[in-house]
PDB file of C-alpha atoms in Angstrom:
ATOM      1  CA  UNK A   1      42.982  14.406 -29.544  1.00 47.00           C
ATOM      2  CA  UNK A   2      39.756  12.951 -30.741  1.00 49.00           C
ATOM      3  CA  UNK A   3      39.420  11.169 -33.751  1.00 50.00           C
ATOM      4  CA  UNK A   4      37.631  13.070 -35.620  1.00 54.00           C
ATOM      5  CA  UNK A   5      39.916  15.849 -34.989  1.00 50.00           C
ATOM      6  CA  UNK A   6      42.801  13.426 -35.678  1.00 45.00           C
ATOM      7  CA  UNK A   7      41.392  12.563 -39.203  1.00 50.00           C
ATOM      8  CA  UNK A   8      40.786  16.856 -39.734  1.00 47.00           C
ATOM      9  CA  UNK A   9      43.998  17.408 -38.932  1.00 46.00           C
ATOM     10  CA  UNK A  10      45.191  14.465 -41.578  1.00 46.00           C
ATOM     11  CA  UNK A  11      43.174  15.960 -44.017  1.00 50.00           C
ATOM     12  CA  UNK A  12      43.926  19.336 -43.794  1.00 47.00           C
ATOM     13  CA  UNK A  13      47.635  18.545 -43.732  1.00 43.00           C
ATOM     14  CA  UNK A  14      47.299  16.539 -47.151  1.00 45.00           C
ATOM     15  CA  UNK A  15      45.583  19.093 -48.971  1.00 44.00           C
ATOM     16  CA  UNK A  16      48.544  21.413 -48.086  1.00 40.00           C
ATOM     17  CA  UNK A  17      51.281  18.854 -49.080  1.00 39.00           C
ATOM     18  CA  UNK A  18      49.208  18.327 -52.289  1.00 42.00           C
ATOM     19  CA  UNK A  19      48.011  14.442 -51.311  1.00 42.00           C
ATOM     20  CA  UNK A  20      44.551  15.349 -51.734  1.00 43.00           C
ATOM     21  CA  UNK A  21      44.289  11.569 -53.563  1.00 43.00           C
ATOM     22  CA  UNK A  22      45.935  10.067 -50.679  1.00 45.00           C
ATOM     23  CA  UNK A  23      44.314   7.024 -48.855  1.00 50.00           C
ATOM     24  CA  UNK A  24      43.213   8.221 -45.794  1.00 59.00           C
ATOM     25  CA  UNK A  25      44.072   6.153 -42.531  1.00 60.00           C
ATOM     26  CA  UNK A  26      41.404   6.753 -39.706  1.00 66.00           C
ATOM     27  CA  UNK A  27      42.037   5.657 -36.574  1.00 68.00           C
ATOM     28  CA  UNK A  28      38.562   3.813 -35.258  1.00 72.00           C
ATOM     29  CA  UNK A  29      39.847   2.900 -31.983  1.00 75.00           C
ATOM     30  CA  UNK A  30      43.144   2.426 -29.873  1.00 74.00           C
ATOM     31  CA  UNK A  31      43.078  -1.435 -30.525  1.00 79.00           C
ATOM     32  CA  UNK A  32      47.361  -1.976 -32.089  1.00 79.00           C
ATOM     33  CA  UNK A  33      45.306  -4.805 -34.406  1.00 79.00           C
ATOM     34  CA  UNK A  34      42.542  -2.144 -35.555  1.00 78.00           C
ATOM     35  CA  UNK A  35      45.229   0.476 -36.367  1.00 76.00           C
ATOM     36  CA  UNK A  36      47.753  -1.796 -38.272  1.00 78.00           C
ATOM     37  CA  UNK A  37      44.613  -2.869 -40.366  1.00 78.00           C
ATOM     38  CA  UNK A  38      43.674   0.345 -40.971  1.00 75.00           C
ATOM     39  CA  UNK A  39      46.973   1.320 -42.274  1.00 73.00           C
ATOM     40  CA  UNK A  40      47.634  -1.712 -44.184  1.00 72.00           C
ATOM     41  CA  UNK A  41      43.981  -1.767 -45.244  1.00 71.00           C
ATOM     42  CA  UNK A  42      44.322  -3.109 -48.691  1.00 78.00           C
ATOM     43  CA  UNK A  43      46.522  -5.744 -50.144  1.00 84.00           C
ATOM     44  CA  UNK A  44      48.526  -3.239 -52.430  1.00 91.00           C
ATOM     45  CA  UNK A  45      50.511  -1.580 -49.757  1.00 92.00           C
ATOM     46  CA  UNK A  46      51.726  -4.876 -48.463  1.00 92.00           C
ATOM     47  CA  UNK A  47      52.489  -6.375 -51.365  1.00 94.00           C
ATOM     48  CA  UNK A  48      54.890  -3.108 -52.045  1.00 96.00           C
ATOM     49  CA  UNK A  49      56.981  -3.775 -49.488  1.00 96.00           C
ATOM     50  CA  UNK A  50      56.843  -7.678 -50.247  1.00 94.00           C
ATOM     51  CA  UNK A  51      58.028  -6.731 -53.555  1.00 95.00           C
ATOM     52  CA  UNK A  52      61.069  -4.817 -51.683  1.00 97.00           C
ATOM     53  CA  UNK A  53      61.701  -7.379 -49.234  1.00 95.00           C
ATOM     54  CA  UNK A  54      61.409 -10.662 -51.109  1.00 93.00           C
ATOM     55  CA  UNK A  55      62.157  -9.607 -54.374  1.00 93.00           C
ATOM     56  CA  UNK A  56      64.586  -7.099 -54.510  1.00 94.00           C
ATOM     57  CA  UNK A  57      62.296  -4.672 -56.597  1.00 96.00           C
ATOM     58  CA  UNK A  58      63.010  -1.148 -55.835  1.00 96.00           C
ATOM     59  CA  UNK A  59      61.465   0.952 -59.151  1.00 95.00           C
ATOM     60  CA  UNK A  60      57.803   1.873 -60.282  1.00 96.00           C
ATOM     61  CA  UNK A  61      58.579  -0.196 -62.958  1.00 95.00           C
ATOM     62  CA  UNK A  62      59.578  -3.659 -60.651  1.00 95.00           C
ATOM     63  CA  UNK A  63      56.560  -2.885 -59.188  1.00 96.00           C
ATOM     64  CA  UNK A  64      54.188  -2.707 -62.179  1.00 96.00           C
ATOM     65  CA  UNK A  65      56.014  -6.269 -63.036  1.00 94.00           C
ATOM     66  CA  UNK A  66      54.496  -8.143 -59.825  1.00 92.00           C
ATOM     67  CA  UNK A  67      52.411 -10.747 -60.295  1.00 89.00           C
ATOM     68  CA  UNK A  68      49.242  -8.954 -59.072  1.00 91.00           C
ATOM     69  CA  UNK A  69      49.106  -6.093 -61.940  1.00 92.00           C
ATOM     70  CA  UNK A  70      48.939  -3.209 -59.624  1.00 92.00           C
ATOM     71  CA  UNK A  71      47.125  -0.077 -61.676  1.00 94.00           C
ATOM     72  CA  UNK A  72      49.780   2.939 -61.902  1.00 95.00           C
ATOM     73  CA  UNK A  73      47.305   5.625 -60.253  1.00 95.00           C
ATOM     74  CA  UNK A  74      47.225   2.651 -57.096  1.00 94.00           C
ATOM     75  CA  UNK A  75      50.445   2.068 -57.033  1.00 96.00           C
ATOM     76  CA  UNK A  76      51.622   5.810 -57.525  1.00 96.00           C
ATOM     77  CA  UNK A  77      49.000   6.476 -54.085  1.00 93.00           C
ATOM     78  CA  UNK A  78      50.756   4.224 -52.080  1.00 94.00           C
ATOM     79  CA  UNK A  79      54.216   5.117 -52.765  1.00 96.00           C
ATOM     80  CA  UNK A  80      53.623   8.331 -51.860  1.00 95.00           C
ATOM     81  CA  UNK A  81      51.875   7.380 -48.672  1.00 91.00           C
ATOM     82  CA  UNK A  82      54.450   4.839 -47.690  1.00 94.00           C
ATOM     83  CA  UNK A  83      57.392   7.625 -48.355  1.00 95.00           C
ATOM     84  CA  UNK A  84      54.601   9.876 -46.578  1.00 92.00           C
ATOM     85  CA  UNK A  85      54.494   7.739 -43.631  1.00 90.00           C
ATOM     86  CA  UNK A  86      58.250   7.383 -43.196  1.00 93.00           C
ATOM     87  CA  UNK A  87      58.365   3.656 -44.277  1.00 95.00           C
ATOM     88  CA  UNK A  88      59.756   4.381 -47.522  1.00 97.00           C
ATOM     89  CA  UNK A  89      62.721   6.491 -49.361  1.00 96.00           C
ATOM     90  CA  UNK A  90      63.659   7.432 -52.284  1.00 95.00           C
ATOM     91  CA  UNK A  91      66.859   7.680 -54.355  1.00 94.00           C
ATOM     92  CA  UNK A  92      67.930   8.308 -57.585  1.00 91.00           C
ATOM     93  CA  UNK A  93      68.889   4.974 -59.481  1.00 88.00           C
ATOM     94  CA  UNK A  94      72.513   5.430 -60.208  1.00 80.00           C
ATOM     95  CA  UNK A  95      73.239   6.086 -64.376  1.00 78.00           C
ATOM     96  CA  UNK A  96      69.679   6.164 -64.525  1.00 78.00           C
ATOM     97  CA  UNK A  97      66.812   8.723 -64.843  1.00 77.00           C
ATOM     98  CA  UNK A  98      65.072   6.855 -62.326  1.00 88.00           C
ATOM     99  CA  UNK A  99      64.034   7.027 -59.248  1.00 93.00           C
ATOM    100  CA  UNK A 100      64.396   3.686 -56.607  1.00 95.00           C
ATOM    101  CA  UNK A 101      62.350   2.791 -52.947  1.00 97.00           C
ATOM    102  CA  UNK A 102      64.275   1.374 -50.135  1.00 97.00           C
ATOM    103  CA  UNK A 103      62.294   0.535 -46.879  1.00 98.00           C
ATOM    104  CA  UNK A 104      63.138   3.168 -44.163  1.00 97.00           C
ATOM    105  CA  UNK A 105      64.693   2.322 -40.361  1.00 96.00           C
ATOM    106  CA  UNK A 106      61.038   2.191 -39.655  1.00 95.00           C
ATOM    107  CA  UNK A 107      60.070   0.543 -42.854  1.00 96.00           C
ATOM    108  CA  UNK A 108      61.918  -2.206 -41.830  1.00 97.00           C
ATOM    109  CA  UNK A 109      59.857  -2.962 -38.748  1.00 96.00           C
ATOM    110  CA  UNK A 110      57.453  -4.497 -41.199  1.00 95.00           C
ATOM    111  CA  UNK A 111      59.536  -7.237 -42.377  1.00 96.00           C
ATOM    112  CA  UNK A 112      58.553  -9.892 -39.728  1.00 95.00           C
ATOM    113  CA  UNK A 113      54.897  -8.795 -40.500  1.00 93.00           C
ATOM    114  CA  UNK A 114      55.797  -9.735 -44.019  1.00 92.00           C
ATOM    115  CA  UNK A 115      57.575 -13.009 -43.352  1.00 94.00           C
ATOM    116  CA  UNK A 116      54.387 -14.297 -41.166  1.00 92.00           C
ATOM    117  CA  UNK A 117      52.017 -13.627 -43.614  1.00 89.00           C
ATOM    118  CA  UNK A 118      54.168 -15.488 -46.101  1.00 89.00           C
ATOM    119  CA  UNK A 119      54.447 -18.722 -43.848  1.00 89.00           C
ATOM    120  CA  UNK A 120      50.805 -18.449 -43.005  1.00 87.00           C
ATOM    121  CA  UNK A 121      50.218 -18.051 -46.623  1.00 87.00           C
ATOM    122  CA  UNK A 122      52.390 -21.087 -47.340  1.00 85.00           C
ATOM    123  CA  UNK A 123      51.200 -23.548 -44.581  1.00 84.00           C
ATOM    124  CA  UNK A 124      46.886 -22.457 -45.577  1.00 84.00           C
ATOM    125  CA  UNK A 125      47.334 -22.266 -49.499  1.00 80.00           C
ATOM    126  CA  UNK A 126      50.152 -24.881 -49.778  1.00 73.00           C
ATOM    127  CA  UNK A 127      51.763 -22.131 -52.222  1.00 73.00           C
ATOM    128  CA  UNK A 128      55.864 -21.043 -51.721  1.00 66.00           C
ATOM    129  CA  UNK A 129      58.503 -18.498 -52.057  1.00 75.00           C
ATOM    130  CA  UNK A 130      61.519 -18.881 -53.625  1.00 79.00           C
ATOM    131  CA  UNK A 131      62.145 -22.787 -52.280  1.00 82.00           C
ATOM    132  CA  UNK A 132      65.551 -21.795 -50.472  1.00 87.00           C
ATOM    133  CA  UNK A 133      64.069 -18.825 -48.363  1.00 88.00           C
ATOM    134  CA  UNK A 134      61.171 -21.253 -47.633  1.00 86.00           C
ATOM    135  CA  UNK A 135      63.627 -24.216 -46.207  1.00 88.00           C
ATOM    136  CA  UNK A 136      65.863 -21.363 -44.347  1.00 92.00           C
ATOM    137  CA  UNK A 137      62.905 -19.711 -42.887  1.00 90.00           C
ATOM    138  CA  UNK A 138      62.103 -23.116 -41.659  1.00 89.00           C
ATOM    139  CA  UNK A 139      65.445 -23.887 -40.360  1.00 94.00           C
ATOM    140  CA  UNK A 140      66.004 -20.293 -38.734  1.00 95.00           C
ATOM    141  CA  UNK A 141      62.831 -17.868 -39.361  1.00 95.00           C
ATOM    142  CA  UNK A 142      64.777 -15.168 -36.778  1.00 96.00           C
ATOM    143  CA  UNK A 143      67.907 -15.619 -38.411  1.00 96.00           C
ATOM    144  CA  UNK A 144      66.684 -14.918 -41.676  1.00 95.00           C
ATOM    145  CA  UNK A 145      64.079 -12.152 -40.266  1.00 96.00           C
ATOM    146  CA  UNK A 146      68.090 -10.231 -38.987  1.00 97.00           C
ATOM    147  CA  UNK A 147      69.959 -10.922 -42.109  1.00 96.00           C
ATOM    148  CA  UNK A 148      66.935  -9.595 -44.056  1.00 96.00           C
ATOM    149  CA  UNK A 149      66.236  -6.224 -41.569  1.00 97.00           C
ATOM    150  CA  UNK A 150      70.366  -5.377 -41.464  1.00 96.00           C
ATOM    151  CA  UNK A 151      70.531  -5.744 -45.536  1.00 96.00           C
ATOM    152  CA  UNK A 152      67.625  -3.292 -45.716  1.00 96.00           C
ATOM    153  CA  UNK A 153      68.763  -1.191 -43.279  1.00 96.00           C
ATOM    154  CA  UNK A 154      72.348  -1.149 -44.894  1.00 95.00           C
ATOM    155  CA  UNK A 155      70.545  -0.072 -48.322  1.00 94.00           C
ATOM    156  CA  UNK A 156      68.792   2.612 -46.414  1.00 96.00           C
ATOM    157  CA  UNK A 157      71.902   4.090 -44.979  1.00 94.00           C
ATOM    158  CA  UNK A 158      73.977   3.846 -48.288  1.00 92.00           C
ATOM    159  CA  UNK A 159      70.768   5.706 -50.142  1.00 90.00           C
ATOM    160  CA  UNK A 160      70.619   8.239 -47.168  1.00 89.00           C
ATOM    161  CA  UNK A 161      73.731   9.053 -47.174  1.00 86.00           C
ATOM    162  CA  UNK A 162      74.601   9.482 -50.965  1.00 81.00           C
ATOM    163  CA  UNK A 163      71.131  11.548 -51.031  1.00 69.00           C
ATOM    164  CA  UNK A 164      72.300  13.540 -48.434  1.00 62.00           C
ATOM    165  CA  UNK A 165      75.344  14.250 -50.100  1.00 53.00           C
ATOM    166  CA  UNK A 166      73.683  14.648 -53.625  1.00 55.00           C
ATOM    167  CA  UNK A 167      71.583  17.608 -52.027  1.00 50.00           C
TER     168      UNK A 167
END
């Protein structure tokens, strides 16, 4: 398929799921580098899944905390088109009328994307994460990159499944 018919076919699908405000993700070429910039185009949707990853924020309202001061129309767009593109899930925040993110089986896939910006980030801008995850990514960046992609995909099952059983 063609990419203009590609983008049609995105376009026509979000009108009819109601994402008309959705950031659209062309494809320009089939360069892996050109399509992951595409979909990570702008800083927000990165810094989302930072926020989940390194932070352990999981509600719109963690999110509007970040240090960045994400605008709520911005950062209701890319929820949506994270959960859209199967990197996110929600759940409902137990004893609370809330609703939570957790990165998805394929959300995950994202954290060693995450982790190398943040060392590159580090080593060019001489700036730091929390000080122990900086000395144990370090020490053992793949260890840390496991421990951190089996908690998240432990958090993902346990959501899942108590969705699935909520339903």
């Amino acid at each position: 398929m063609n990419n203009k018919r590609l983008t049609l076919h995105f376009q026509i699908a979000s009108k009819i799921l109601g994402y008309d405000h959705m950031k659209e993700i062309k494809k320009r070429s089939e360069c892996p580098v050109s399509f992951s910039l595409d979909f990570f185009g702008d800083k927000w949707t990165l810094l989302i899944i930072r926020d989940i990853v390194l932070h352990d924020k999981h509600t719109f309202g963690d999110f509007l905390q970040s240090a960045e001061g994400i605008a709520t129309n911005i950062l209701t767009d890319r929820l949506k088109m994270l959960e859209e593109q199967g990197l996110l899930m929600k759940y409902p925040v137990a004893g609370k009328a809330r609703i939570g993110y957790c990165l998805t089986e394929k959300g995950v896939t994202t954290i060693p994307i995450v982790i190398e910006m943040a060392l590159w980030g580090i080593s060019q801008n001489n700036s730091d994460l929390k000080k122990e995850l900086t000395a144990a990514l370090r020490k053992d960046k793949a260890g840390v990159i496991r421990q951190l992609t089996s908690q998240h995909i432990q958090l993902y099952r346990l959501h899942k499944s108590n969705t699935t059983l909520n339903t």
